[in-house]
CSV table of C-alpha atoms in Angstrom, one decimal:
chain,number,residue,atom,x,y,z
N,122,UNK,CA,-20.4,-39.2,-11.4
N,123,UNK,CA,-18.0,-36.1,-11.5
N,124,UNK,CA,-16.8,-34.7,-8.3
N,125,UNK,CA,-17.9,-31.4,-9.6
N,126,UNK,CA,-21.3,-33.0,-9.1
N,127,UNK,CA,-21.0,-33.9,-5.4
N,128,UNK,CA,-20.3,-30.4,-4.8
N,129,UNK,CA,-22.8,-28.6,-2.4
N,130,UNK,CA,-22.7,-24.8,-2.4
N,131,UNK,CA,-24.3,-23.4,0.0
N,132,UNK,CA,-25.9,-20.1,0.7
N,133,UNK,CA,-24.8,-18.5,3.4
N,134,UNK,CA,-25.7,-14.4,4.9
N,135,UNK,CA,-23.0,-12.1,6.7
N,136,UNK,CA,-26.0,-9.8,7.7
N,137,UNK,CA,-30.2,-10.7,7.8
N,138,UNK,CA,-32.1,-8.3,8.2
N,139,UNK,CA,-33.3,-7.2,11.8
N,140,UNK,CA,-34.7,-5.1,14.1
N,141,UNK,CA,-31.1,-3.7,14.7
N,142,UNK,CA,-30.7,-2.5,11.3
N,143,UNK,CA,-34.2,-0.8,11.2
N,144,UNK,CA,-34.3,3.2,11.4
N,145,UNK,CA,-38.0,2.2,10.6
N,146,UNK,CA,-38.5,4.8,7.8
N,147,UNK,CA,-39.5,2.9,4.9
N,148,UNK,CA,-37.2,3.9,2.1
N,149,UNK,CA,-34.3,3.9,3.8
N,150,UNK,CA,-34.9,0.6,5.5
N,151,UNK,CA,-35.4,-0.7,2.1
N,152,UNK,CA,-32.1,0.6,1.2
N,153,UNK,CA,-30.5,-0.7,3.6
N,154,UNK,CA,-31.9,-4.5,2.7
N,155,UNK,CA,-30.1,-3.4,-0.9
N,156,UNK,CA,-27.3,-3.3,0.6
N,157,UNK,CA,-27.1,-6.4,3.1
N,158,UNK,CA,-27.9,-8.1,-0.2
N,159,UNK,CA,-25.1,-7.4,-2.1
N,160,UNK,CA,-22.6,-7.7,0.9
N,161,UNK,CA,-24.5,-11.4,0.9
N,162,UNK,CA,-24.4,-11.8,-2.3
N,163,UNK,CA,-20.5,-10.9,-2.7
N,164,UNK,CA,-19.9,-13.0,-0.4
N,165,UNK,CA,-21.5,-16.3,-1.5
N,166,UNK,CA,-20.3,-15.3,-5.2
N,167,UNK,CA,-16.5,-15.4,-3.2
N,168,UNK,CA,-17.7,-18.8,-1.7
N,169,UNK,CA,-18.9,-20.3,-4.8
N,170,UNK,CA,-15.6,-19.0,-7.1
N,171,UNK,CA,-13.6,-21.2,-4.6
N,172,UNK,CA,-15.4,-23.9,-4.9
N,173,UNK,CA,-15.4,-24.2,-8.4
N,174,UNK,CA,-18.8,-23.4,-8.6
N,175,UNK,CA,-18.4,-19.8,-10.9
N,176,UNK,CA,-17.7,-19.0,-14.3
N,177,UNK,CA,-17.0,-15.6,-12.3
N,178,UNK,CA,-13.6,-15.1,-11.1
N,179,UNK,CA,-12.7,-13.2,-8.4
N,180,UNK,CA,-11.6,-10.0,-10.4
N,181,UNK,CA,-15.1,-9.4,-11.8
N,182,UNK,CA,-16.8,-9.9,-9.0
N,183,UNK,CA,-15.0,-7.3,-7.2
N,184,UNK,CA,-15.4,-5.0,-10.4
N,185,UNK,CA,-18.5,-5.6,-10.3
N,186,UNK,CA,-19.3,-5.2,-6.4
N,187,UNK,CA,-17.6,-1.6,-6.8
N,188,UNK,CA,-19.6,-0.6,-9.5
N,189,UNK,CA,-22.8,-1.7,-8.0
N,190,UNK,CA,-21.2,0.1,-4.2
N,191,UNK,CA,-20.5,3.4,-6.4
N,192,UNK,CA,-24.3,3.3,-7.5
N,193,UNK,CA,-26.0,2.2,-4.4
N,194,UNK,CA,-23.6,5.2,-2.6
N,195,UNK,CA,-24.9,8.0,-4.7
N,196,UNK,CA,-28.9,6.6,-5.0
N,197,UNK,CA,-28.8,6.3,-1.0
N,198,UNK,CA,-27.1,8.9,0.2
N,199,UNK,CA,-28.6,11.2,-1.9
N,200,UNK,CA,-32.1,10.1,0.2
N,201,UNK,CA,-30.4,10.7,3.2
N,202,UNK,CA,-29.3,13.9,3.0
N,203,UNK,CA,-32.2,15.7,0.7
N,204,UNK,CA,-34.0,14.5,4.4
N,205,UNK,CA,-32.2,15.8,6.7
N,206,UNK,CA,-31.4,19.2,4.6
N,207,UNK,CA,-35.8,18.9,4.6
N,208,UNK,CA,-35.8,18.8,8.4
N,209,UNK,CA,-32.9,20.0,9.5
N,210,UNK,CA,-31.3,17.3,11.0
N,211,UNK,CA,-28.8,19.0,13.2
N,212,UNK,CA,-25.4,16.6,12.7
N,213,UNK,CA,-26.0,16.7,8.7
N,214,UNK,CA,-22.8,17.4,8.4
N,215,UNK,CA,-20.7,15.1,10.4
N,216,UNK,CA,-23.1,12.7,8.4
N,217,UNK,CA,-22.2,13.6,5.2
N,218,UNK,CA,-18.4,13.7,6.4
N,219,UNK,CA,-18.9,9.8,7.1
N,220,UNK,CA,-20.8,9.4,3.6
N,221,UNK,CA,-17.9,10.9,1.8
N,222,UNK,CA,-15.6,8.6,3.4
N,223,UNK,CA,-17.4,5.9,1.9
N,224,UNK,CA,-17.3,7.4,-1.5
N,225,UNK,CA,-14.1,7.7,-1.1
N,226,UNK,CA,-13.3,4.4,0.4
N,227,UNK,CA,-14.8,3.2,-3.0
N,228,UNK,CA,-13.3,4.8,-5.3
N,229,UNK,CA,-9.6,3.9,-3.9
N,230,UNK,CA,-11.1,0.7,-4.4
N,231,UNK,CA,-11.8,0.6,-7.9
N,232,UNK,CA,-8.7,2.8,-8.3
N,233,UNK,CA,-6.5,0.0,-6.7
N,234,UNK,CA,-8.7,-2.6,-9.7
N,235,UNK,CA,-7.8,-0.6,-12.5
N,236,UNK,CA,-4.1,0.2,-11.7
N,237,UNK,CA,-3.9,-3.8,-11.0
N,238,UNK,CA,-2.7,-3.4,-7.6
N,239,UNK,CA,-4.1,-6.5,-5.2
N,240,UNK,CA,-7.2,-6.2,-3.3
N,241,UNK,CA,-7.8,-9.0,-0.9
N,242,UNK,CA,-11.6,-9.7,-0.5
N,243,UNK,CA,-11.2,-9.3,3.2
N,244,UNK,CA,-10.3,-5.8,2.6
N,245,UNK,CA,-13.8,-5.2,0.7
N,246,UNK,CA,-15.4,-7.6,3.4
N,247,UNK,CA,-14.0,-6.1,6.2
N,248,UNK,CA,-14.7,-2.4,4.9
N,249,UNK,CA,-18.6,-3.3,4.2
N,250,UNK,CA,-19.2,-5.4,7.4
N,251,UNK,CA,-17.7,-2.5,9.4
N,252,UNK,CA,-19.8,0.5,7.8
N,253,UNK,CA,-22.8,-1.9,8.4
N,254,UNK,CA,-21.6,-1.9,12.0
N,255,UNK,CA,-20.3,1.0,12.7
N,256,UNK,CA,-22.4,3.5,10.6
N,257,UNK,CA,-25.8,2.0,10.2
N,258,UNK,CA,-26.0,-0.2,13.3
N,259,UNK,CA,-25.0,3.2,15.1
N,260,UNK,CA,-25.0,6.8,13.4
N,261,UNK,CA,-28.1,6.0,11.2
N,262,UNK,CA,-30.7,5.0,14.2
N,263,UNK,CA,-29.6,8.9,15.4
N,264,UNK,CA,-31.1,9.9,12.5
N,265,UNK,CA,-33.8,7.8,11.9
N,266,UNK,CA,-35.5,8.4,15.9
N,267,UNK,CA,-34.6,12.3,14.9
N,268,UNK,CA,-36.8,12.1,11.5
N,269,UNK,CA,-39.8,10.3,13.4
N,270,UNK,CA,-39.7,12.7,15.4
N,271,UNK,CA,-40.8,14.7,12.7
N,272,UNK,CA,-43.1,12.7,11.0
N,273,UNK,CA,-40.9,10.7,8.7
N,274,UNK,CA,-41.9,7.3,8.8
């Protein structure tokens, strides 16, 4: 038997999905799940490369992670803001200041990829754990009680 065989990869989640995450309007809550599941999925992909366990290496995965980041961005914040331009959400635009940050976090990121300059996984890690924290743990449920509020559910 092969050592490869005795090998047990396990799947593991940064984030599951909670009450905490919920600005319990349906689209955007199902999102958001898009999301936490390719921040999980990143980082059992990382888990498995280490192990021996991909024919991925780590190079595509974080092409691949930015590509999917620079689509999920544009579909989700796109719902986001045609919303709160529809109902006025009074701090739209410190909202959309944070969104471009991420956009632009992003795109320095696959910048950094294609000029071949090193990108630890922490720093994508790190980056997507903290927006998850800081901006939908936090700025989103604003929103979201302020769009109930008027009807949006």
């Amino acid at each position: 038997m092969s050592l490869s065989l005795l090998k047990k990869t396990t799947t593991m989640e940064i984030f599951s999905w909670d009450d905490s995450l919920s600005v319990k309007i349906k689209i955007i809550d199902d999102q958001h799940k898009v999301l936490l599941g390719m921040i999980n999925n990143y980082y059992n992909e990382i888990h498995k490369i280490l192990e021996g366990n991909s024919k991925q290496n780590l190079k595509e995965l974080r092409i691949d992670l930015i590509s999917k980041m620079k689509k999920y961005s544009i579909e989700h914040f796109k719902t986001e803001e045609e919303l709160f331009e529809k109902y006025h959400y009074p701090a739209f635009e410190e909202h959309k200041k944070e969104h471009d940050a991420f956009i632009d976090k992003v795109l320095h990121l696959e910048k950094r990829l294609e000029e071949k300059k090193i990108i630890l996984t922490t720093d994508i890690t790190d980056f997507l754990k903290d927006w998850v924290i800081t901006h939908i743990m936090d700025e989103d449920q604003k929103y979201g009680e302020f769009l109930r509020s008027n009807g949006v559910s």
